[in-house]
Short mmCIF file of C-alpha atoms in Angstrom, two decimals:
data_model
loop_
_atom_site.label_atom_id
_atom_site.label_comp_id
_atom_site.label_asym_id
_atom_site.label_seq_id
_atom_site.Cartn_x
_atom_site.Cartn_y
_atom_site.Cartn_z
CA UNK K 679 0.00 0.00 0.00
CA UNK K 680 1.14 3.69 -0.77
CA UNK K 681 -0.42 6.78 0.83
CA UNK K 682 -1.25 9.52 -1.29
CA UNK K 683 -2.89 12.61 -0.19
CA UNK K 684 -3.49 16.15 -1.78
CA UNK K 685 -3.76 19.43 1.13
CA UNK K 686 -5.30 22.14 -0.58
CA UNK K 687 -2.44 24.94 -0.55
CA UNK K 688 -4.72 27.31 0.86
CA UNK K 689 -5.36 25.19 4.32
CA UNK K 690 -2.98 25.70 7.46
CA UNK K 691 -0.55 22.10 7.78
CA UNK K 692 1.31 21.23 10.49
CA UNK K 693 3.23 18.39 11.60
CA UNK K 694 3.96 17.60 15.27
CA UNK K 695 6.51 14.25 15.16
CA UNK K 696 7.48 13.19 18.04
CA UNK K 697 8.52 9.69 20.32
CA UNK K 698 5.68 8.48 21.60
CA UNK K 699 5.92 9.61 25.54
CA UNK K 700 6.95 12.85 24.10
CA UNK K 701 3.26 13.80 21.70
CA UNK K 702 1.70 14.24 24.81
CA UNK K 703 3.53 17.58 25.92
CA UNK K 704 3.52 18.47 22.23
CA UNK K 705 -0.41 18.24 21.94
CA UNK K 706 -1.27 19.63 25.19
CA UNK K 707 0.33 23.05 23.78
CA UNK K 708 -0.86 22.87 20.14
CA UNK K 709 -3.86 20.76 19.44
CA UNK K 710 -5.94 23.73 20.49
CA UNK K 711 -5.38 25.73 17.38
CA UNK K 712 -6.77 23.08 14.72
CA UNK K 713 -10.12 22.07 13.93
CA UNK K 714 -8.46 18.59 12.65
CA UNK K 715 -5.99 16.56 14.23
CA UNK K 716 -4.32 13.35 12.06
CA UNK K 717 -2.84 10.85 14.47
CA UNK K 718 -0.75 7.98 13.33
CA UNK K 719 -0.12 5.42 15.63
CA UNK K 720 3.05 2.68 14.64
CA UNK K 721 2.51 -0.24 15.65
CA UNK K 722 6.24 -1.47 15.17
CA UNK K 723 8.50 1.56 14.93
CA UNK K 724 11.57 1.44 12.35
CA UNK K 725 13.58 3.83 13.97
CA UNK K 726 13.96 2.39 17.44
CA UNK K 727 10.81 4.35 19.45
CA UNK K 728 9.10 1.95 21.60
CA UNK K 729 5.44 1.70 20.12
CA UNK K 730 3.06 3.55 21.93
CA UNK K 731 1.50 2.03 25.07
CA UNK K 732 -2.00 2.09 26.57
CA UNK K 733 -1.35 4.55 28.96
CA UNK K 734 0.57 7.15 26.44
CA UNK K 735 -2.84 6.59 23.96
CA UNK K 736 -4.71 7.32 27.15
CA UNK K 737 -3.34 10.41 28.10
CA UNK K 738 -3.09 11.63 24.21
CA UNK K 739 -7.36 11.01 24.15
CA UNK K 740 -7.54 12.52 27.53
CA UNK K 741 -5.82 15.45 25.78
CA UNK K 742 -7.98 15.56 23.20
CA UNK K 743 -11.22 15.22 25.70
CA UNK K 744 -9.85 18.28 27.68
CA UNK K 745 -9.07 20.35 23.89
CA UNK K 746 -12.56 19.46 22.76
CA UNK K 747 -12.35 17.01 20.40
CA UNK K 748 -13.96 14.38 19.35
CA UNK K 749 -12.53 11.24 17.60
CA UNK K 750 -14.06 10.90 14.46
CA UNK K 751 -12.70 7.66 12.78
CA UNK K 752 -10.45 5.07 13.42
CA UNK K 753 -8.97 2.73 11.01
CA UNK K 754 -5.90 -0.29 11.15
CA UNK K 755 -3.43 0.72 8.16
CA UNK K 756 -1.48 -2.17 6.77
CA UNK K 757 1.14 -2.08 3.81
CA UNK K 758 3.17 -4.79 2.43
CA UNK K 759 6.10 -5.43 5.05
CA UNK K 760 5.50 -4.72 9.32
CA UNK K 761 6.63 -1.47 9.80
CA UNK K 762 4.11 -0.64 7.47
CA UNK K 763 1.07 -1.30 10.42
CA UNK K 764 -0.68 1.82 12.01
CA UNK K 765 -3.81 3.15 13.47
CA UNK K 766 -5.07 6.29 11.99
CA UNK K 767 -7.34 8.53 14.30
CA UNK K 768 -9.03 11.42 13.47
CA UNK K 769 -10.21 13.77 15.46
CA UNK K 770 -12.21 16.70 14.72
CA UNK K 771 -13.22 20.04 16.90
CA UNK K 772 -16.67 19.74 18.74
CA UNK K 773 -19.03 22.50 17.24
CA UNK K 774 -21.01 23.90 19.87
#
């Protein structure tokens, strides 16, 4: 499997990478400002990061709870080799 994906160039893009215990700090200061967050989830890391464990997904939904959002989708991504295995979950700003 190959990802392709088009961003319109007039919409705002930004990418927060970061080892897994380390997105939580990142969110807590950022996800704020978007009405769309992207998250990718490795399940078996090619650069040596640990995969993510249930309490670091916790506390990134807990963040997301607290920034008012609301997880929209979530999907198992598989390619042809293992380091090709996520879960994508999107999350979009609650309209109130």
């Amino acid at each position: 499997m190959r990802l392709a994906y088009y961003i319109d160039p007039n919409a705002a893009v930004m990418l927060l990478a970061k080892p897994a215990p380390e997105l939580a700090d990142g969110l807590t200061n950022q996800a704020r400002q978007f009405p769309r967050v992207i998250l990718l989830d490795s399940f078996n890391p090619a650069y040596s990061d640990p995969p993510s464990t249930e309490g670091e997904r916790q506390e990134i939904w807990d963040i997301m709870q607290r920034s008012q959002m609301q997880l929209i989708s979530k999907e198992q991504l598989s390619g042809t080799i293992d380091i090709d295995r996520f879960t994508m979950s999107v999350y979009e700003r609650i309209r109130r």
